[in-house]
PDB file of N, CA and C in Angstrom:
ATOM      1  N   GLY X  16      72.383 -79.521 173.068  1.00  0.00           N
ATOM      2  CA  GLY X  16      72.485 -80.570 172.052  1.00  0.00           C
ATOM      3  C   GLY X  16      71.537 -80.364 170.897  1.00  0.00           C
ATOM      4  N   ASN X  17      72.010 -80.745 169.750  1.00  0.00           N
ATOM      5  CA  ASN X  17      71.228 -80.606 168.533  1.00  0.00           C
ATOM      6  C   ASN X  17      70.199 -81.722 168.389  1.00  0.00           C
ATOM      7  N   ASN X  18      70.448 -82.819 169.082  1.00  0.00           N
ATOM      8  CA  ASN X  18      69.568 -83.972 168.962  1.00  0.00           C
ATOM      9  C   ASN X  18      68.163 -83.704 169.478  1.00  0.00           C
ATOM     10  N   MET X  19      68.060 -82.808 170.429  1.00  0.00           N
ATOM     11  CA  MET X  19      66.752 -82.490 170.996  1.00  0.00           C
ATOM     12  C   MET X  19      65.776 -82.023 169.926  1.00  0.00           C
ATOM     13  N   ALA X  20      66.241 -81.146 169.067  1.00  0.00           N
ATOM     14  CA  ALA X  20      65.380 -80.606 168.021  1.00  0.00           C
ATOM     15  C   ALA X  20      64.875 -81.720 167.108  1.00  0.00           C
ATOM     16  N   GLU X  21      65.803 -82.585 166.702  1.00  0.00           N
ATOM     17  CA  GLU X  21      65.417 -83.665 165.813  1.00  0.00           C
ATOM     18  C   GLU X  21      64.445 -84.620 166.494  1.00  0.00           C
ATOM     19  N   LYS X  22      64.677 -84.847 167.791  1.00  0.00           N
ATOM     20  CA  LYS X  22      63.790 -85.726 168.540  1.00  0.00           C
ATOM     21  C   LYS X  22      62.381 -85.142 168.594  1.00  0.00           C
ATOM     22  N   SER X  23      62.303 -83.828 168.815  1.00  0.00           N
ATOM     23  CA  SER X  23      60.982 -83.227 168.922  1.00  0.00           C
ATOM     24  C   SER X  23      60.240 -83.268 167.581  1.00  0.00           C
ATOM     25  N   ILE X  24      60.983 -83.177 166.480  1.00  0.00           N
ATOM     26  CA  ILE X  24      60.349 -83.289 165.171  1.00  0.00           C
ATOM     27  C   ILE X  24      59.702 -84.660 165.016  1.00  0.00           C
ATOM     28  N   SER X  25      60.457 -85.714 165.313  1.00  0.00           N
ATOM     29  CA  SER X  25      59.891 -87.048 165.143  1.00  0.00           C
ATOM     30  C   SER X  25      58.759 -87.307 166.130  1.00  0.00           C
ATOM     31  N   LYS X  26      58.875 -86.711 167.331  1.00  0.00           N
ATOM     32  CA  LYS X  26      57.786 -86.835 168.305  1.00  0.00           C
ATOM     33  C   LYS X  26      56.517 -86.172 167.780  1.00  0.00           C
ATOM     34  N   ARG X  27      56.678 -84.995 167.185  1.00  0.00           N
ATOM     35  CA  ARG X  27      55.524 -84.273 166.643  1.00  0.00           C
ATOM     36  C   ARG X  27      54.903 -85.034 165.474  1.00  0.00           C
ATOM     37  N   ILE X  28      55.760 -85.581 164.621  1.00  0.00           N
ATOM     38  CA  ILE X  28      55.256 -86.333 163.481  1.00  0.00           C
ATOM     39  C   ILE X  28      54.486 -87.566 163.967  1.00  0.00           C
ATOM     40  N   GLU X  29      55.018 -88.202 164.999  1.00  0.00           N
ATOM     41  CA  GLU X  29      54.346 -89.352 165.609  1.00  0.00           C
ATOM     42  C   GLU X  29      52.969 -88.945 166.131  1.00  0.00           C
ATOM     43  N   GLU X  30      52.925 -87.811 166.828  1.00  0.00           N
ATOM     44  CA  GLU X  30      51.670 -87.281 167.369  1.00  0.00           C
ATOM     45  C   GLU X  30      50.676 -87.003 166.252  1.00  0.00           C
ATOM     46  N   LEU X  31      51.182 -86.388 165.188  1.00  0.00           N
ATOM     47  CA  LEU X  31      50.333 -86.043 164.060  1.00  0.00           C
ATOM     48  C   LEU X  31      49.751 -87.302 163.423  1.00  0.00           C
ATOM     49  N   ASN X  32      50.577 -88.325 163.268  1.00  0.00           N
ATOM     50  CA  ASN X  32      50.101 -89.598 162.730  1.00  0.00           C
ATOM     51  C   ASN X  32      48.988 -90.198 163.586  1.00  0.00           C
ATOM     52  N   LYS X  33      49.168 -90.106 164.911  1.00  0.00           N
ATOM     53  CA  LYS X  33      48.138 -90.614 165.822  1.00  0.00           C
ATOM     54  C   LYS X  33      46.843 -89.841 165.654  1.00  0.00           C
ATOM     55  N   SER X  34      46.946 -88.523 165.516  1.00  0.00           N
ATOM     56  CA  SER X  34      45.759 -87.696 165.321  1.00  0.00           C
ATOM     57  C   SER X  34      45.034 -88.074 164.041  1.00  0.00           C
ATOM     58  N   VAL X  35      45.805 -88.243 162.986  1.00  0.00           N
ATOM     59  CA  VAL X  35      45.207 -88.594 161.696  1.00  0.00           C
ATOM     60  C   VAL X  35      44.535 -89.971 161.791  1.00  0.00           C
ATOM     61  N   ASP X  36      45.218 -90.906 162.446  1.00  0.00           N
ATOM     62  CA  ASP X  36      44.630 -92.237 162.638  1.00  0.00           C
ATOM     63  C   ASP X  36      43.311 -92.157 163.385  1.00  0.00           C
ATOM     64  N   TRP X  37      43.253 -91.257 164.354  1.00  0.00           N
ATOM     65  CA  TRP X  37      42.041 -91.099 165.162  1.00  0.00           C
ATOM     66  C   TRP X  37      40.828 -90.802 164.284  1.00  0.00           C
ATOM     67  N   PHE X  38      41.031 -89.981 163.271  1.00  0.00           N
ATOM     68  CA  PHE X  38      39.931 -89.616 162.380  1.00  0.00           C
ATOM     69  C   PHE X  38      39.359 -90.832 161.658  1.00  0.00           C
ATOM     70  N   TYR X  39      40.212 -91.831 161.432  1.00  0.00           N
ATOM     71  CA  TYR X  39      39.776 -93.021 160.710  1.00  0.00           C
ATOM     72  C   TYR X  39      39.442 -94.180 161.649  1.00  0.00           C
ATOM     73  N   GLY X  40      39.677 -93.956 162.949  1.00  0.00           N
ATOM     74  CA  GLY X  40      39.524 -95.036 163.913  1.00  0.00           C
ATOM     75  C   GLY X  40      38.136 -95.137 164.510  1.00  0.00           C
ATOM     76  N   ASP X  41      37.982 -96.082 165.425  1.00  0.00           N
ATOM     77  CA  ASP X  41      36.698 -96.351 166.070  1.00  0.00           C
ATOM     78  C   ASP X  41      36.368 -95.323 167.137  1.00  0.00           C
ATOM     79  N   GLU X  42      37.391 -94.616 167.621  1.00  0.00           N
ATOM     80  CA  GLU X  42      37.184 -93.650 168.696  1.00  0.00           C
ATOM     81  C   GLU X  42      36.705 -92.299 168.180  1.00  0.00           C
ATOM     82  N   PHE X  43      36.565 -92.186 166.875  1.00  0.00           N
ATOM     83  CA  PHE X  43      36.167 -90.910 166.271  1.00  0.00           C
ATOM     84  C   PHE X  43      34.850 -90.414 166.871  1.00  0.00           C
ATOM     85  N   GLU X  44      34.837 -89.145 167.300  1.00  0.00           N
ATOM     86  CA  GLU X  44      33.617 -88.489 167.766  1.00  0.00           C
ATOM     87  C   GLU X  44      33.524 -87.135 167.103  1.00  0.00           C
ATOM     88  N   LEU X  45      32.374 -86.864 166.518  1.00  0.00           N
ATOM     89  CA  LEU X  45      32.176 -85.610 165.807  1.00  0.00           C
ATOM     90  C   LEU X  45      32.426 -84.404 166.715  1.00  0.00           C
ATOM     91  N   GLU X  46      32.023 -84.524 168.004  1.00  0.00           N
ATOM     92  CA  GLU X  46      32.179 -83.398 168.940  1.00  0.00           C
ATOM     93  C   GLU X  46      33.648 -83.027 169.117  1.00  0.00           C
ATOM     94  N   LYS X  47      34.516 -84.022 169.051  1.00  0.00           N
ATOM     95  CA  LYS X  47      35.936 -83.772 169.282  1.00  0.00           C
ATOM     96  C   LYS X  47      36.693 -83.472 167.992  1.00  0.00           C
ATOM     97  N   ALA X  48      36.039 -83.685 166.873  1.00  0.00           N
ATOM     98  CA  ALA X  48      36.727 -83.594 165.581  1.00  0.00           C
ATOM     99  C   ALA X  48      37.331 -82.213 165.334  1.00  0.00           C
ATOM    100  N   THR X  49      36.597 -81.155 165.659  1.00  0.00           N
ATOM    101  CA  THR X  49      37.088 -79.801 165.412  1.00  0.00           C
ATOM    102  C   THR X  49      38.362 -79.525 166.199  1.00  0.00           C
ATOM    103  N   ASP X  50      38.345 -79.886 167.495  1.00  0.00           N
ATOM    104  CA  ASP X  50      39.521 -79.700 168.334  1.00  0.00           C
ATOM    105  C   ASP X  50      40.705 -80.490 167.799  1.00  0.00           C
ATOM    106  N   LYS X  51      40.453 -81.744 167.457  1.00  0.00           N
ATOM    107  CA  LYS X  51      41.510 -82.606 166.935  1.00  0.00           C
ATOM    108  C   LYS X  51      42.073 -82.024 165.644  1.00  0.00           C
ATOM    109  N   TYR X  52      41.168 -81.551 164.802  1.00  0.00           N
ATOM    110  CA  TYR X  52      41.587 -80.979 163.523  1.00  0.00           C
ATOM    111  C   TYR X  52      42.493 -79.773 163.752  1.00  0.00           C
ATOM    112  N   GLU X  53      42.069 -78.900 164.655  1.00  0.00           N
ATOM    113  CA  GLU X  53      42.853 -77.690 164.916  1.00  0.00           C
ATOM    114  C   GLU X  53      44.212 -78.015 165.507  1.00  0.00           C
ATOM    115  N   SER X  54      44.266 -78.979 166.447  1.00  0.00           N
ATOM    116  CA  SER X  54      45.554 -79.318 167.042  1.00  0.00           C
ATOM    117  C   SER X  54      46.449 -80.025 166.029  1.00  0.00           C
ATOM    118  N   SER X  55      45.835 -80.806 165.132  1.00  0.00           N
ATOM    119  CA  SER X  55      46.612 -81.457 164.068  1.00  0.00           C
ATOM    120  C   SER X  55      47.219 -80.426 163.134  1.00  0.00           C
ATOM    121  N   LEU X  56      46.417 -79.417 162.810  1.00  0.00           N
ATOM    122  CA  LEU X  56      46.869 -78.345 161.938  1.00  0.00           C
ATOM    123  C   LEU X  56      48.039 -77.603 162.576  1.00  0.00           C
ATOM    124  N   LYS X  57      47.915 -77.329 163.876  1.00  0.00           N
ATOM    125  CA  LYS X  57      48.958 -76.633 164.619  1.00  0.00           C
ATOM    126  C   LYS X  57      50.246 -77.465 164.614  1.00  0.00           C
ATOM    127  N   LEU X  58      50.094 -78.762 164.853  1.00  0.00           N
ATOM    128  CA  LEU X  58      51.232 -79.675 164.833  1.00  0.00           C
ATOM    129  C   LEU X  58      51.918 -79.653 163.473  1.00  0.00           C
ATOM    130  N   ALA X  59      51.108 -79.725 162.429  1.00  0.00           N
ATOM    131  CA  ALA X  59      51.649 -79.741 161.073  1.00  0.00           C
ATOM    132  C   ALA X  59      52.452 -78.474 160.794  1.00  0.00           C
ATOM    133  N   LYS X  60      51.952 -77.338 161.277  1.00  0.00           N
ATOM    134  CA  LYS X  60      52.656 -76.063 161.091  1.00  0.00           C
ATOM    135  C   LYS X  60      53.978 -76.058 161.850  1.00  0.00           C
ATOM    136  N   GLU X  61      53.963 -76.622 163.077  1.00  0.00           N
ATOM    137  CA  GLU X  61      55.191 -76.687 163.866  1.00  0.00           C
ATOM    138  C   GLU X  61      56.225 -77.576 163.180  1.00  0.00           C
ATOM    139  N   ILE X  62      55.758 -78.693 162.631  1.00  0.00           N
ATOM    140  CA  ILE X  62      56.655 -79.612 161.926  1.00  0.00           C
ATOM    141  C   ILE X  62      57.254 -78.906 160.715  1.00  0.00           C
ATOM    142  N   GLU X  63      56.407 -78.185 160.009  1.00  0.00           N
ATOM    143  CA  GLU X  63      56.865 -77.435 158.837  1.00  0.00           C
ATOM    144  C   GLU X  63      57.966 -76.448 159.228  1.00  0.00           C
ATOM    145  N   LYS X  64      57.746 -75.754 160.349  1.00  0.00           N
ATOM    146  CA  LYS X  64      58.716 -74.781 160.841  1.00  0.00           C
ATOM    147  C   LYS X  64      60.026 -75.477 161.208  1.00  0.00           C
ATOM    148  N   ASP X  65      59.908 -76.607 161.913  1.00  0.00           N
ATOM    149  CA  ASP X  65      61.092 -77.379 162.294  1.00  0.00           C
ATOM    150  C   ASP X  65      61.886 -77.812 161.067  1.00  0.00           C
ATOM    151  N   LEU X  66      61.173 -78.294 160.062  1.00  0.00           N
ATOM    152  CA  LEU X  66      61.842 -78.771 158.854  1.00  0.00           C
ATOM    153  C   LEU X  66      62.511 -77.617 158.117  1.00  0.00           C
ATOM    154  N   GLN X  67      61.868 -76.461 158.143  1.00  0.00           N
ATOM    155  CA  GLN X  67      62.437 -75.265 157.529  1.00  0.00           C
ATOM    156  C   GLN X  67      63.754 -74.905 158.209  1.00  0.00           C
ATOM    157  N   GLU X  68      63.765 -74.957 159.542  1.00  0.00           N
ATOM    158  CA  GLU X  68      64.977 -74.661 160.293  1.00  0.00           C
ATOM    159  C   GLU X  68      66.081 -75.664 159.995  1.00  0.00           C
ATOM    160  N   LEU X  69      65.696 -76.930 159.902  1.00  0.00           N
ATOM    161  CA  LEU X  69      66.660 -77.975 159.561  1.00  0.00           C
ATOM    162  C   LEU X  69      67.247 -77.721 158.179  1.00  0.00           C
ATOM    163  N   GLU X  70      66.369 -77.360 157.254  1.00  0.00           N
ATOM    164  CA  GLU X  70      66.790 -77.076 155.888  1.00  0.00           C
ATOM    165  C   GLU X  70      67.815 -75.946 155.873  1.00  0.00           C
ATOM    166  N   ASN X  71      67.543 -74.901 156.670  1.00  0.00           N
ATOM    167  CA  ASN X  71      68.471 -73.776 156.766  1.00  0.00           C
ATOM    168  C   ASN X  71      69.822 -74.226 157.293  1.00  0.00           C
ATOM    169  N   LYS X  72      69.809 -75.066 158.339  1.00  0.00           N
ATOM    170  CA  LYS X  72      71.060 -75.578 158.897  1.00  0.00           C
ATOM    171  C   LYS X  72      71.822 -76.389 157.861  1.00  0.00           C
ATOM    172  N   ILE X  73      71.081 -77.200 157.107  1.00  0.00           N
ATOM    173  CA  ILE X  73      71.717 -78.052 156.100  1.00  0.00           C
ATOM    174  C   ILE X  73      72.354 -77.208 155.003  1.00  0.00           C
ATOM    175  N   SER X  74      71.664 -76.146 154.591  1.00  0.00           N
ATOM    176  CA  SER X  74      72.238 -75.303 153.534  1.00  0.00           C
ATOM    177  C   SER X  74      73.483 -74.561 154.027  1.00  0.00           C
ATOM    178  N   VAL X  75      73.515 -74.246 155.332  1.00  0.00           N
ATOM    179  CA  VAL X  75      74.713 -73.642 155.912  1.00  0.00           C
ATOM    180  C   VAL X  75      75.873 -74.636 155.851  1.00  0.00           C
ATOM    181  N   ILE X  76      75.600 -75.882 156.245  1.00  0.00           N
ATOM    182  CA  ILE X  76      76.616 -76.943 156.177  1.00  0.00           C
ATOM    183  C   ILE X  76      77.087 -77.100 154.731  1.00  0.00           C
ATOM    184  N   ASP X  77      76.118 -77.095 153.832  1.00  0.00           N
ATOM    185  CA  ASP X  77      76.385 -77.231 152.398  1.00  0.00           C
ATOM    186  C   ASP X  77      77.348 -76.145 151.924  1.00  0.00           C
ATOM    187  N   LYS X  78      77.064 -74.901 152.313  1.00  0.00           N
ATOM    188  CA  LYS X  78      77.924 -73.774 151.935  1.00  0.00           C
ATOM    189  C   LYS X  78      79.325 -73.943 152.495  1.00  0.00           C
ATOM    190  N   ASN X  79      79.411 -74.404 153.744  1.00  0.00           N
ATOM    191  CA  ASN X  79      80.713 -74.630 154.363  1.00  0.00           C
ATOM    192  C   ASN X  79      81.517 -75.669 153.617  1.00  0.00           C
ATOM    193  N   PHE X  80      80.857 -76.736 153.206  1.00  0.00           N
ATOM    194  CA  PHE X  80      81.541 -77.777 152.446  1.00  0.00           C
ATOM    195  C   PHE X  80      82.008 -77.245 151.089  1.00  0.00           C
ATOM    196  N   ALA X  81      81.149 -76.474 150.468  1.00  0.00           N
ATOM    197  CA  ALA X  81      81.483 -75.897 149.156  1.00  0.00           C
ATOM    198  C   ALA X  81      82.705 -74.978 149.266  1.00  0.00           C
ATOM    199  N   ALA X  82      82.759 -74.250 150.381  1.00  0.00           N
ATOM    200  CA  ALA X  82      83.887 -73.338 150.620  1.00  0.00           C
ATOM    201  C   ALA X  82      85.188 -74.102 150.830  1.00  0.00           C
ATOM    202  N   GLU X  83      85.074 -75.296 151.442  1.00  0.00           N
ATOM    203  CA  GLU X  83      86.251 -76.114 151.722  1.00  0.00           C
ATOM    204  C   GLU X  83      86.945 -76.577 150.451  1.00  0.00           C
ATOM    205  N   GLU X  84      86.132 -76.877 149.445  1.00  0.00           N
ATOM    206  CA  GLU X  84      86.684 -77.482 148.229  1.00  0.00           C
ATOM    207  C   GLU X  84      87.538 -76.514 147.420  1.00  0.00           C
TER     208      GLU X  84
END
């Protein structure tokens, strides 16, 4: 199913939002900040990759529609 990919994107974005909130929240600890930062960065890169793949799929659909006309 194609829905899995989209679900994982929104899950990752949700995770990333939580990480970012952590930096501004009361639970912030300097000792953990580096780890959190690195995992947030990794998440952001994965989201970027997912969106790139989605974009590619959309442009394929776009081409198919253009061919139909």
